[in-house]
């Protein structure tokens, strides 16, 4: 955790609108919290995330149990943040900015988050502070709160802290049902198909896929490592660098092999965003077969789907940035 | 591909502006529009129908213009809007969610290094100053020594230009570069404010003009799709400003129906290729 975030801005809350009078009791519904919160309220610990929002603009938040992240850990961290803030309160504090400025910052942050998500880049809290919040660090909690409120109300997206450890946020869809967007436009985002081709190869093999195997498969799409493609550009760079950077793939040297060879694995982001069932459906679509033509993989996919449902019956499916094409 | 901007008329009720109501239909629409970046009109209509189907199958699908105006009335206070444009070369309507704040070339800033952004700015200036709306690769690369930040070699600059093409900021045609329609849509405000003297404007729609036709007598310019509409079924086209004979070929008005048929037969032949914008 960076020094600055310890002292002034506490990232360890779920970035959902909350009622500051409720001290972390998940069961109690709160009254409407005034969206026009002025200077930062260094009030009590934030409550766990709230449920989906109302259709109308006047928004009374309703509370639901935490869907992700451990509420206890978040609360602890929030209290920790508060403890750190106590000594600094003794120092002369700078003049709080005008409400309009905080609102403007919230709008900038909203756009920043939307664009990062559109480009499938990681939304990292320290980046948010550096690139957008800047000198308004001290009020970042209220800025974040307002931003999440707007995102929920206008876009139906939850700005969620997905990893307390790495301070990563992500935008999670808050609308049911999830999966249907995939068929919305058959005008596919080409990157998705390419990525899914590779991920499904790895999945079917049940272990890492050698680079040579991957190129054999990509040959079907007319892609070669030395040829520039009209849509994908430099394909090799795309799959060995960009997809790796975005954490969709891992590209590693095969140990003990000379001359050196490399293989691909699923990246952490792929594991988070793409379900095995989606891979099975993709395979079925591409090869025009029933998903049960890969019996052991299909069984795995079913088990994963069941485990996901059991883990969180009320939650929406993990948001997949590849589910809409 | 390039575009001009036609503003969608805002919905007014007397002196107070009525702010629309957001439902899940609108939210899903916004989510998907944002995901795709820029979409052509027929894609947008399909998207709209999809969102209705998912959330509210019984409701009548609102006319697209009203639907978008409704959403824009909510987005207004956030300084963003769904902007409609028209591609400069063949007049296709396109839509994108854009940020109206002009603080920076905001979307690009996080993707590119300082010297890369400066290369883009140099290319942009050449494009704006050119007669045709295109800047040659050679002319852009010759400015490599003037870039801010880390020193860039010409070979590297060539690759950066390709990166711009891939990210849909520039379009390349036979070694020359112009702005992608998405870039024009998103950056119009920034461009007009940064280059107020050099910027060209269409005489018909008054939006930013990169590519177009000019009157050889008085010098006014018009977008190709604006020319098509203005001179439609006019056997003796004359300049709207100086009335002199208009010397250029009048293009066809964009017909979405004809376009869709062509697209369908194309996509039947090549199922794996995505549509080119």
Coordinates of C-alpha atoms in Angstrom, one line a residue:
Chain A
X1 CA 0.0 0.0 0.0
X2 CA 1.4 3.4 -0.9
X3 CA 2.1 5.9 1.7
X4 CA -0.3 8.4 0.5
X5 CA -3.2 6.1 0.5
X6 CA -2.7 5.1 4.1
X7 CA -2.8 8.6 5.3
X8 CA -5.4 10.4 3.4
X9 CA -7.4 8.2 1.2
X10 CA -8.8 4.9 2.1
X11 CA -9.3 2.6 -0.9
X12 CA -10.5 -0.2 1.1
X13 CA -14.2 0.3 0.8
X14 CA -16.5 -1.1 -1.8
X15 CA -17.0 2.2 -3.5
X16 CA -20.8 1.9 -3.3
X17 CA -23.0 4.7 -1.9
X18 CA -23.5 4.2 1.7
X19 CA -25.3 5.7 4.6
X20 CA -22.8 7.1 7.0
X21 CA -25.0 6.6 10.0
X22 CA -25.0 2.9 9.6
X23 CA -22.0 1.5 11.2
X24 CA -21.2 -1.6 9.1
X25 CA -24.3 -3.6 9.8
X26 CA -25.1 -5.4 6.6
X27 CA -28.6 -6.3 7.4
X28 CA -30.1 -2.9 8.2
X29 CA -31.4 -1.0 5.3
X30 CA -30.2 2.6 5.2
X31 CA -32.2 5.7 4.4
X32 CA -31.4 7.6 1.2
X33 CA -27.9 9.1 1.4
X34 CA -27.7 12.5 0.0
X35 CA -25.7 12.2 -3.3
X36 CA -24.5 15.8 -2.9
X37 CA -22.1 15.0 -0.1
X38 CA -19.9 18.0 0.2
X39 CA -16.5 17.9 1.8
X40 CA -15.3 14.5 2.7
X41 CA -17.1 12.9 5.6
X42 CA -14.4 11.3 7.6
X43 CA -17.2 9.5 9.3
X44 CA -17.6 5.8 10.3
X45 CA -16.5 2.8 8.4
X46 CA -18.2 2.2 5.1
X47 CA -20.9 -0.4 4.9
X48 CA -20.8 -3.4 2.5
X49 CA -21.9 -3.0 -1.1
X50 CA -25.5 -2.1 -1.9
X51 CA -27.8 -3.9 -4.2
X52 CA -28.9 -2.9 -7.7
X53 CA -30.3 0.6 -8.0
X54 CA -33.7 2.0 -8.8
X55 CA -34.8 3.0 -12.2
X56 CA -35.7 6.6 -11.2
X57 CA -33.2 9.3 -10.7
X58 CA -34.0 9.9 -7.1
X59 CA -32.2 7.0 -5.6
X60 CA -32.7 5.4 -2.2
X61 CA -30.0 2.8 -1.9
X62 CA -30.9 -0.6 -0.6
X63 CA -28.4 -2.9 1.0
X64 CA -27.5 -6.4 0.2
X65 CA -24.9 -8.7 1.5
X66 CA -21.4 -8.3 0.1
X67 CA -21.0 -10.1 -3.2
X68 CA -17.3 -10.0 -3.4
X69 CA -14.5 -9.2 -1.1
X70 CA -14.7 -9.8 2.6
X71 CA -16.8 -7.2 4.4
X72 CA -14.9 -7.9 7.6
X73 CA -11.5 -7.2 6.0
X74 CA -12.9 -4.1 4.3
X75 CA -14.3 -2.8 7.6
X76 CA -11.0 -3.5 9.3
X77 CA -9.1 -1.6 6.7
X78 CA -11.6 1.2 6.9
X79 CA -11.1 1.5 10.6
X80 CA -7.4 1.4 10.0
X81 CA -7.8 4.2 7.6
X82 CA -9.7 6.2 10.2
X83 CA -7.1 5.6 12.8
X84 CA -4.5 7.0 10.5
X85 CA -6.6 10.0 9.7
X86 CA -7.0 10.9 13.4
X87 CA -3.4 12.2 13.9
X88 CA -3.5 14.1 10.6
X89 CA -6.7 15.9 11.6
X90 CA -4.6 17.8 14.2
X91 CA -2.7 19.4 11.4
X92 CA -4.2 22.5 9.7
X93 CA -6.3 21.1 6.8
X94 CA -6.4 22.8 3.4
X95 CA -9.6 24.5 2.4
X96 CA -12.1 22.0 1.2
X97 CA -12.8 22.5 -2.5
X98 CA -16.1 23.8 -3.8
X99 CA -18.8 21.0 -4.2
X100 CA -18.8 21.7 -7.9
X101 CA -15.1 20.8 -8.2
X102 CA -15.7 17.5 -6.4
X103 CA -18.6 16.8 -8.7
X104 CA -16.4 17.5 -11.7
X105 CA -13.7 15.2 -10.4
X106 CA -16.3 12.5 -10.0
X107 CA -17.3 12.9 -13.6
X108 CA -13.7 12.8 -14.8
X109 CA -13.1 9.6 -12.7
X110 CA -16.3 8.1 -14.2
X111 CA -15.0 8.6 -17.7
X112 CA -11.5 7.4 -16.8
X113 CA -12.9 4.2 -15.4
X114 CA -15.2 3.7 -18.4
X115 CA -12.4 4.2 -20.9
X116 CA -10.0 1.9 -19.0
X117 CA -12.6 -0.8 -19.0
X118 CA -13.4 -0.2 -22.7
X119 CA -9.7 -0.8 -23.4
X120 CA -9.7 -3.8 -21.1
X121 CA -7.0 -2.2 -19.0
X122 CA -6.7 -2.8 -15.3
X123 CA -8.3 -0.1 -13.1
X124 CA -5.6 0.4 -10.5
X125 CA -6.3 2.6 -7.5
X126 CA -3.0 4.3 -7.4
X127 CA -3.4 5.2 -11.1
X128 CA -6.8 6.7 -10.3
X129 CA -5.2 8.9 -7.7
X130 CA -2.3 9.9 -9.9
X131 CA -4.2 10.4 -13.2
X132 CA -7.5 11.9 -12.0
X133 CA -7.9 12.7 -8.4
X134 CA -4.5 14.4 -8.0
X135 CA -4.5 17.1 -5.4
X136 CA -8.0 16.1 -4.3
X137 CA -6.6 13.0 -2.7
X138 CA -8.0 13.9 0.6
X139 CA -11.5 13.8 -0.7
X140 CA -11.1 10.8 -2.9
X141 CA -13.5 8.7 -0.8
X142 CA -16.4 11.1 -1.5
X143 CA -15.3 11.4 -5.2
X144 CA -15.3 7.6 -5.5
X145 CA -18.6 7.3 -3.8
X146 CA -20.2 9.8 -6.2
X147 CA -18.6 8.1 -9.2
X148 CA -20.0 4.7 -8.2
X149 CA -23.4 6.2 -7.7
X150 CA -23.4 7.7 -11.2
X151 CA -22.1 4.5 -12.8
X152 CA -24.7 2.5 -11.1
X153 CA -27.6 4.8 -11.8
X154 CA -26.7 5.7 -15.4
X155 CA -24.8 2.7 -16.7
X156 CA -26.0 -0.1 -14.4
X157 CA -22.4 -0.9 -13.6
X158 CA -20.8 -1.5 -10.1
X159 CA -17.4 -0.2 -9.5
X160 CA -16.1 -2.9 -7.3
X161 CA -12.8 -3.4 -5.5
X162 CA -12.0 -6.8 -6.8
X163 CA -8.7 -7.2 -5.1
X164 CA -7.9 -5.6 -1.8
X165 CA -4.4 -6.9 -2.1
X166 CA -3.5 -5.4 -5.5
X167 CA -6.0 -2.5 -5.1
X168 CA -7.6 -3.3 -8.4
X169 CA -11.1 -2.2 -9.3
X170 CA -13.3 -3.5 -12.0
X171 CA -16.6 -2.6 -13.5
X172 CA -19.1 -5.3 -12.9
X173 CA -22.4 -5.4 -14.7
X174 CA -25.3 -5.0 -12.4
X175 CA -28.1 -6.0 -14.8
X176 CA -29.7 -9.3 -15.2
X177 CA -29.5 -11.4 -17.3
X178 CA -25.8 -11.5 -18.2
X179 CA -25.2 -13.9 -21.0
X180 CA -27.5 -12.6 -23.6
X181 CA -25.3 -9.7 -24.7
X182 CA -23.1 -12.2 -26.5
X183 CA -25.6 -12.6 -29.3
X184 CA -26.5 -8.9 -29.5
X185 CA -24.3 -8.2 -32.4
X186 CA -22.9 -10.9 -34.6
X187 CA -20.5 -8.3 -35.7
X188 CA -17.8 -9.8 -33.5
X189 CA -15.0 -7.9 -32.0
X190 CA -12.2 -9.8 -33.7
X191 CA -9.9 -9.8 -30.7
X192 CA -12.4 -11.9 -28.8
X193 CA -12.5 -14.7 -31.3
X194 CA -8.8 -14.8 -31.5
X195 CA -8.4 -14.9 -27.8
X196 CA -11.1 -17.5 -27.4
X197 CA -9.4 -19.7 -30.0
X198 CA -6.2 -19.8 -28.0
X199 CA -7.9 -20.1 -24.6
X200 CA -10.0 -23.0 -25.8
X201 CA -7.0 -24.8 -27.3
X202 CA -5.3 -24.5 -23.9
X203 CA -8.4 -25.7 -22.2
X204 CA -8.9 -28.7 -24.4
X205 CA -5.3 -29.7 -24.0
X206 CA -5.6 -29.5 -20.3
X207 CA -2.2 -28.0 -20.0
X208 CA -0.1 -25.3 -21.6
X209 CA -0.2 -24.9 -25.4
X210 CA 3.1 -24.7 -27.2
X211 CA 3.5 -21.8 -29.4
X212 CA 3.7 -24.0 -32.5
X213 CA 0.4 -25.6 -31.6
X214 CA -1.2 -22.2 -31.3
X215 CA 0.1 -21.1 -34.7
X216 CA -1.3 -24.3 -36.2
X217 CA -4.7 -23.3 -34.9
X218 CA -4.4 -19.7 -36.0
X219 CA -3.5 -20.9 -39.5
X220 CA -7.2 -21.9 -39.7
X221 CA -8.0 -18.2 -39.4
X222 CA -5.4 -17.4 -42.0
X223 CA -3.0 -15.9 -39.5
X224 CA 0.8 -16.3 -39.7
X225 CA 3.4 -15.0 -37.3
X226 CA 5.3 -13.2 -40.0
X227 CA 2.4 -11.7 -41.8
X228 CA 0.7 -8.5 -40.8
X229 CA -3.1 -8.9 -40.7
X230 CA -5.5 -6.2 -41.8
X231 CA -7.5 -6.3 -38.6
X232 CA -5.1 -7.7 -36.0
X233 CA -1.9 -6.1 -37.2
X234 CA 1.1 -7.9 -35.8
X235 CA -0.5 -11.0 -34.5
X236 CA 2.5 -12.4 -32.7
X237 CA 2.9 -9.1 -30.8
X238 CA -0.7 -9.1 -30.0
X239 CA -0.8 -12.6 -28.4
X240 CA 2.7 -12.6 -26.8
X241 CA 2.6 -9.1 -25.5
X242 CA -0.7 -7.3 -25.5
X243 CA -2.9 -10.2 -24.3
X244 CA -0.2 -11.1 -21.8
X245 CA -0.1 -7.5 -20.5
X246 CA -3.9 -7.5 -20.1
X247 CA -3.5 -10.8 -18.1
X248 CA -5.5 -12.8 -20.5
X249 CA -2.6 -15.1 -21.4
X250 CA 0.6 -16.2 -19.9
X251 CA 3.6 -16.7 -22.2
X252 CA 6.4 -18.8 -20.6
X253 CA 9.5 -20.6 -21.6
X254 CA 9.2 -24.3 -21.6
X255 CA 11.7 -25.5 -19.0
X256 CA 14.7 -27.7 -20.0
X257 CA 14.0 -27.5 -23.8
X258 CA 16.7 -26.5 -26.2
X259 CA 16.4 -24.6 -28.5
X260 CA 14.1 -22.5 -26.4
X261 CA 10.4 -23.0 -26.9
X262 CA 7.5 -21.1 -25.4
X263 CA 4.0 -22.0 -24.3
X264 CA 0.7 -20.3 -23.5
X265 CA -1.4 -20.6 -20.4
X266 CA -4.6 -18.9 -19.2
X267 CA -3.9 -15.6 -17.6
X268 CA -5.5 -14.6 -14.3
X269 CA -7.9 -12.2 -16.0
X270 CA -9.1 -15.0 -18.3
X271 CA -9.7 -17.2 -15.3
X272 CA -11.7 -14.5 -13.7
X273 CA -13.8 -13.3 -16.6
X274 CA -14.4 -16.4 -18.8
X275 CA -16.2 -19.5 -17.7
X276 CA -15.4 -22.9 -18.9
X277 CA -19.0 -23.2 -20.1
X278 CA -18.4 -20.2 -22.4
X279 CA -15.4 -22.0 -23.8
X280 CA -17.5 -25.1 -24.5
X281 CA -20.1 -22.9 -26.2
X282 CA -17.4 -21.3 -28.3
X283 CA -16.0 -24.7 -29.3
X284 CA -19.5 -25.9 -30.2
X285 CA -20.1 -22.9 -32.3
X286 CA -16.8 -23.0 -34.2
X287 CA -16.7 -26.7 -34.8
X288 CA -20.5 -27.1 -35.2
X289 CA -20.5 -29.9 -32.7
X290 CA -22.3 -30.5 -29.4
X291 CA -20.2 -29.4 -26.4
X292 CA -20.5 -33.0 -25.1
X293 CA -18.2 -34.0 -27.9
X294 CA -15.5 -33.1 -25.4
X295 CA -16.9 -35.1 -22.6
X296 CA -14.3 -34.6 -19.8
X297 CA -14.0 -30.9 -20.5
X298 CA -17.8 -30.5 -20.6
X299 CA -18.0 -32.2 -17.2
X300 CA -15.5 -29.8 -15.9
X301 CA -17.4 -26.9 -17.2
X302 CA -20.6 -28.2 -15.6
X303 CA -18.9 -28.6 -12.3
X304 CA -17.5 -25.1 -12.5
X305 CA -20.9 -23.7 -13.3
X306 CA -22.4 -25.5 -10.4
X307 CA -19.6 -24.3 -8.0
X308 CA -20.2 -20.7 -9.2
X309 CA -23.9 -20.9 -8.6
X310 CA -23.4 -22.5 -5.1
X311 CA -20.8 -19.9 -4.1
X312 CA -23.1 -17.1 -4.8
X313 CA -26.7 -17.7 -5.7
X314 CA -27.6 -14.0 -5.7
X315 CA -24.6 -12.8 -7.6
X316 CA -24.4 -12.1 -11.3
X317 CA -22.0 -14.1 -13.3
X318 CA -18.5 -12.7 -13.3
X319 CA -18.5 -9.9 -15.8
X320 CA -16.8 -11.0 -19.0
X321 CA -15.4 -8.4 -21.2
X322 CA -15.6 -10.9 -24.0
X323 CA -19.2 -11.8 -23.5
X324 CA -20.5 -9.0 -25.7
X325 CA -19.2 -8.9 -29.2
Chain B
X1 CA -12.6 6.6 -42.6
X2 CA -13.6 10.1 -41.6
X3 CA -16.7 11.8 -40.4
X4 CA -18.5 15.0 -39.8
X5 CA -20.7 15.8 -36.9
X6 CA -24.4 16.4 -37.2
X7 CA -25.9 17.4 -33.9
X8 CA -29.0 15.6 -32.8
X9 CA -31.6 18.2 -31.9
X10 CA -32.2 18.4 -28.2
X11 CA -35.6 17.8 -26.7
X12 CA -37.1 20.9 -25.2
X13 CA -40.4 21.3 -23.4
X14 CA -41.1 25.0 -23.0
X15 CA -38.4 26.7 -21.0
X16 CA -37.4 23.7 -18.8
X17 CA -35.4 20.9 -20.2
X18 CA -37.0 17.6 -19.4
X19 CA -34.5 15.1 -18.1
X20 CA -35.3 11.6 -19.2
X21 CA -35.7 8.5 -17.1
X22 CA -33.1 5.8 -17.2
X23 CA -34.3 2.2 -17.3
X24 CA -32.3 -1.0 -17.6
X25 CA -33.0 -0.8 -21.3
X26 CA -31.0 2.4 -21.5
X27 CA -28.3 1.2 -19.1
X28 CA -27.6 -1.9 -21.1
X29 CA -27.6 0.1 -24.3
X30 CA -25.0 2.5 -22.8
X31 CA -22.9 -0.3 -21.5
X32 CA -22.7 -2.0 -24.9
X33 CA -22.2 1.2 -26.8
X34 CA -19.3 2.0 -24.6
X35 CA -17.8 -1.5 -25.0
X36 CA -17.8 -1.1 -28.8
X37 CA -16.5 2.4 -29.0
X38 CA -18.0 3.4 -32.3
X39 CA -20.9 1.8 -34.1
X40 CA -22.7 2.2 -37.4
X41 CA -26.3 3.1 -37.3
X42 CA -27.7 -0.3 -38.3
X43 CA -25.6 -1.9 -35.5
X44 CA -27.0 0.7 -33.1
X45 CA -30.6 -0.1 -34.1
X46 CA -30.0 -3.7 -33.6
X47 CA -28.4 -3.0 -30.2
X48 CA -31.4 -1.0 -29.2
X49 CA -33.8 -3.8 -30.2
X50 CA -31.7 -6.3 -28.3
X51 CA -31.8 -4.2 -25.1
X52 CA -35.6 -3.9 -25.4
X53 CA -35.9 -7.6 -25.9
X54 CA -33.8 -8.4 -22.8
X55 CA -35.6 -6.1 -20.4
X56 CA -38.9 -5.1 -21.7
X57 CA -40.1 -7.2 -24.6
X58 CA -43.6 -5.8 -24.5
X59 CA -42.7 -2.1 -24.9
X60 CA -42.6 -0.6 -28.3
X61 CA -39.1 0.2 -29.4
X62 CA -38.8 4.0 -29.3
X63 CA -37.6 5.8 -32.4
X64 CA -33.8 5.8 -32.3
X65 CA -33.5 9.6 -32.4
X66 CA -35.8 10.0 -29.4
X67 CA -34.3 7.1 -27.6
X68 CA -30.8 8.7 -27.9
X69 CA -32.1 12.2 -27.0
X70 CA -33.7 10.8 -23.9
X71 CA -30.4 9.2 -22.8
X72 CA -28.4 12.3 -23.7
X73 CA -30.6 14.5 -21.5
X74 CA -29.5 12.3 -18.6
X75 CA -25.8 12.4 -19.7
X76 CA -25.8 16.1 -20.1
X77 CA -24.9 16.9 -16.5
X78 CA -22.0 14.4 -16.8
X79 CA -20.5 16.2 -19.8
X80 CA -20.7 13.2 -22.0
X81 CA -23.1 12.4 -24.8
X82 CA -24.0 9.9 -27.5
X83 CA -22.8 11.7 -30.5
X84 CA -23.9 11.1 -34.1
X85 CA -21.6 11.6 -37.0
X86 CA -21.3 10.8 -40.6
X87 CA -18.3 9.2 -42.3
X88 CA -16.7 11.8 -44.5
X89 CA -16.0 9.5 -47.5
X90 CA -19.2 7.6 -47.9
X91 CA -21.8 9.2 -45.6
X92 CA -22.5 6.3 -43.2
X93 CA -24.1 7.5 -39.9
X94 CA -22.0 6.4 -36.9
X95 CA -22.5 6.8 -33.2
X96 CA -20.1 7.0 -30.2
X97 CA -20.2 7.9 -26.6
X98 CA -17.9 10.9 -26.3
X99 CA -16.6 13.1 -23.5
X100 CA -17.4 16.8 -24.1
X101 CA -14.7 18.1 -21.7
X102 CA -11.7 19.2 -23.8
X103 CA -9.0 19.0 -21.1
X104 CA -6.8 16.7 -23.1
X105 CA -6.8 14.2 -25.9
X106 CA -8.0 12.2 -23.0
X107 CA -8.6 8.8 -24.5
X108 CA -5.3 8.6 -26.1
X109 CA -3.2 9.9 -23.2
X110 CA -3.0 6.6 -21.3
X111 CA -2.1 4.5 -24.3
X112 CA 0.8 6.3 -25.7
X113 CA 4.1 7.8 -24.6
X114 CA 4.9 11.5 -24.7
X115 CA 6.8 11.3 -28.0
X116 CA 4.0 9.1 -29.5
X117 CA 1.3 11.6 -28.6
X118 CA 3.5 14.4 -30.0
X119 CA 3.8 12.4 -33.3
X120 CA 0.0 12.2 -33.4
X121 CA -0.3 15.9 -32.9
X122 CA 2.2 16.5 -35.7
X123 CA 0.3 14.2 -38.0
X124 CA -2.9 15.9 -37.0
X125 CA -1.5 19.3 -37.9
X126 CA -0.4 18.1 -41.3
X127 CA -3.8 16.6 -41.9
X128 CA -5.6 19.7 -41.0
X129 CA -3.3 22.0 -43.1
X130 CA -3.5 19.8 -46.1
X131 CA -5.7 20.4 -49.1
X132 CA -6.9 16.8 -49.4
X133 CA -7.2 16.0 -45.7
X134 CA -4.4 13.5 -46.1
X135 CA -0.8 13.7 -44.9
X136 CA 1.8 11.6 -46.5
X137 CA 3.9 9.2 -44.5
X138 CA 7.1 10.8 -45.7
X139 CA 6.0 14.3 -44.5
X140 CA 5.0 13.0 -41.1
X141 CA 8.2 11.0 -40.6
X142 CA 10.3 14.0 -41.5
X143 CA 9.1 15.7 -38.4
X144 CA 10.5 13.0 -36.1
X145 CA 13.3 15.1 -35.0
X146 CA 11.0 17.8 -33.6
X147 CA 9.2 15.5 -31.2
X148 CA 9.0 16.1 -27.5
X149 CA 10.2 13.4 -25.1
X150 CA 12.5 10.5 -25.9
X151 CA 14.2 10.6 -29.3
X152 CA 12.3 8.5 -31.9
X153 CA 13.8 7.0 -35.0
X154 CA 11.9 7.0 -38.3
X155 CA 11.5 3.2 -38.2
X156 CA 10.0 3.4 -34.8
X157 CA 7.7 6.2 -35.9
X158 CA 6.4 4.0 -38.8
X159 CA 5.3 1.5 -36.2
X160 CA 3.7 4.1 -34.0
X161 CA 1.7 5.3 -37.0
X162 CA 0.5 1.7 -37.5
X163 CA -0.4 1.6 -33.8
X164 CA -2.6 4.7 -34.4
X165 CA -4.3 2.9 -37.3
X166 CA -4.9 -0.2 -35.2
X167 CA -6.5 1.9 -32.4
X168 CA -8.7 3.6 -34.9
X169 CA -7.3 7.1 -34.6
X170 CA -5.8 7.2 -38.1
X171 CA -6.7 5.6 -41.4
X172 CA -4.1 4.8 -44.0
X173 CA -4.7 4.9 -47.7
X174 CA -1.8 4.3 -50.2
X175 CA 0.9 5.7 -47.9
X176 CA -1.2 8.6 -46.7
X177 CA -2.9 9.2 -43.4
X178 CA -6.1 10.9 -42.4
X179 CA -8.3 10.8 -39.3
X180 CA -10.5 7.8 -38.5
X181 CA -14.2 8.7 -38.3
X182 CA -14.1 7.8 -34.6
X183 CA -11.3 10.3 -34.0
X184 CA -13.2 13.1 -35.7
X185 CA -16.3 12.3 -33.7
X186 CA -14.4 12.2 -30.4
X187 CA -11.9 15.0 -31.0
X188 CA -13.9 17.5 -33.0
X189 CA -14.2 19.9 -30.1
X190 CA -10.5 19.6 -29.1
X191 CA -9.5 20.1 -32.7
X192 CA -11.6 23.2 -33.2
X193 CA -10.3 24.7 -30.0
X194 CA -6.7 23.9 -30.6
X195 CA -6.4 24.9 -34.2
X196 CA -9.1 27.6 -34.6
X197 CA -7.4 29.3 -37.6
X198 CA -6.3 26.2 -39.6
X199 CA -9.5 24.2 -39.1
X200 CA -11.8 23.9 -42.1
X201 CA -15.6 23.8 -41.8
X202 CA -18.3 22.5 -44.1
X203 CA -20.4 25.3 -45.6
X204 CA -23.6 23.1 -45.3
X205 CA -23.5 21.4 -41.9
X206 CA -20.9 23.7 -40.3
X207 CA -19.1 20.8 -38.7
X208 CA -15.4 20.1 -38.8
X209 CA -14.2 19.2 -42.3
X210 CA -11.1 17.1 -43.0
X211 CA -12.0 15.6 -46.4
X212 CA -14.4 17.3 -48.9
X213 CA -14.9 19.2 -52.1
X214 CA -14.1 22.9 -52.5
X215 CA -15.4 25.5 -54.8
X216 CA -12.6 26.6 -57.1
X217 CA -13.8 30.2 -57.3
X218 CA -14.6 31.2 -53.7
X219 CA -13.0 28.4 -51.8
X220 CA -15.8 27.2 -49.6
X221 CA -15.8 23.6 -48.7
X222 CA -18.4 20.8 -48.3
X223 CA -18.3 17.3 -47.1
X224 CA -18.9 14.6 -49.7
X225 CA -22.2 13.4 -48.1
X226 CA -23.3 17.0 -47.7
X227 CA -22.6 17.6 -51.4
X228 CA -24.6 14.4 -52.2
X229 CA -27.6 15.6 -50.2
X230 CA -27.5 19.3 -51.3
X231 CA -27.2 18.6 -55.0
X232 CA -29.4 15.5 -55.0
X233 CA -31.3 15.3 -58.3
X234 CA -29.9 18.7 -59.3
X235 CA -28.7 18.6 -62.9
X236 CA -26.9 21.9 -62.7
X237 CA -25.1 22.0 -59.4
X238 CA -24.0 25.5 -58.4
X239 CA -21.9 26.7 -55.4
X240 CA -24.2 27.9 -52.6
X241 CA -22.0 30.8 -51.9
X242 CA -20.8 32.3 -55.2
X243 CA -23.2 30.5 -57.6
X244 CA -20.5 29.4 -59.9
X245 CA -20.8 26.0 -61.6
X246 CA -19.8 23.2 -59.2
X247 CA -17.0 21.4 -61.0
X248 CA -16.8 18.2 -59.1
X249 CA -18.5 14.8 -59.4
X250 CA -21.6 14.6 -57.2
X251 CA -21.5 11.4 -55.1
X252 CA -24.5 9.3 -54.3
X253 CA -26.5 9.7 -51.1
X254 CA -25.9 6.9 -48.7
X255 CA -28.6 4.3 -48.8
X256 CA -28.7 2.1 -45.7
X257 CA -30.8 -0.6 -47.4
X258 CA -28.5 -1.0 -50.4
X259 CA -25.6 -1.1 -48.0
X260 CA -27.1 -3.8 -45.8
X261 CA -27.7 -6.1 -48.8
X262 CA -24.2 -5.7 -49.9
X263 CA -23.0 -6.4 -46.4
X264 CA -25.1 -9.5 -46.0
X265 CA -23.8 -11.0 -49.2
X266 CA -20.3 -10.1 -48.2
X267 CA -20.6 -11.7 -44.8
X268 CA -22.1 -14.9 -46.2
X269 CA -18.9 -15.4 -48.1
X270 CA -16.5 -14.6 -45.3
X271 CA -18.0 -15.5 -41.9
X272 CA -14.8 -15.1 -39.9
X273 CA -14.0 -11.6 -41.1
X274 CA -15.3 -8.7 -39.1
X275 CA -16.9 -5.7 -40.8
X276 CA -14.5 -3.0 -41.7
X277 CA -15.4 0.4 -40.6

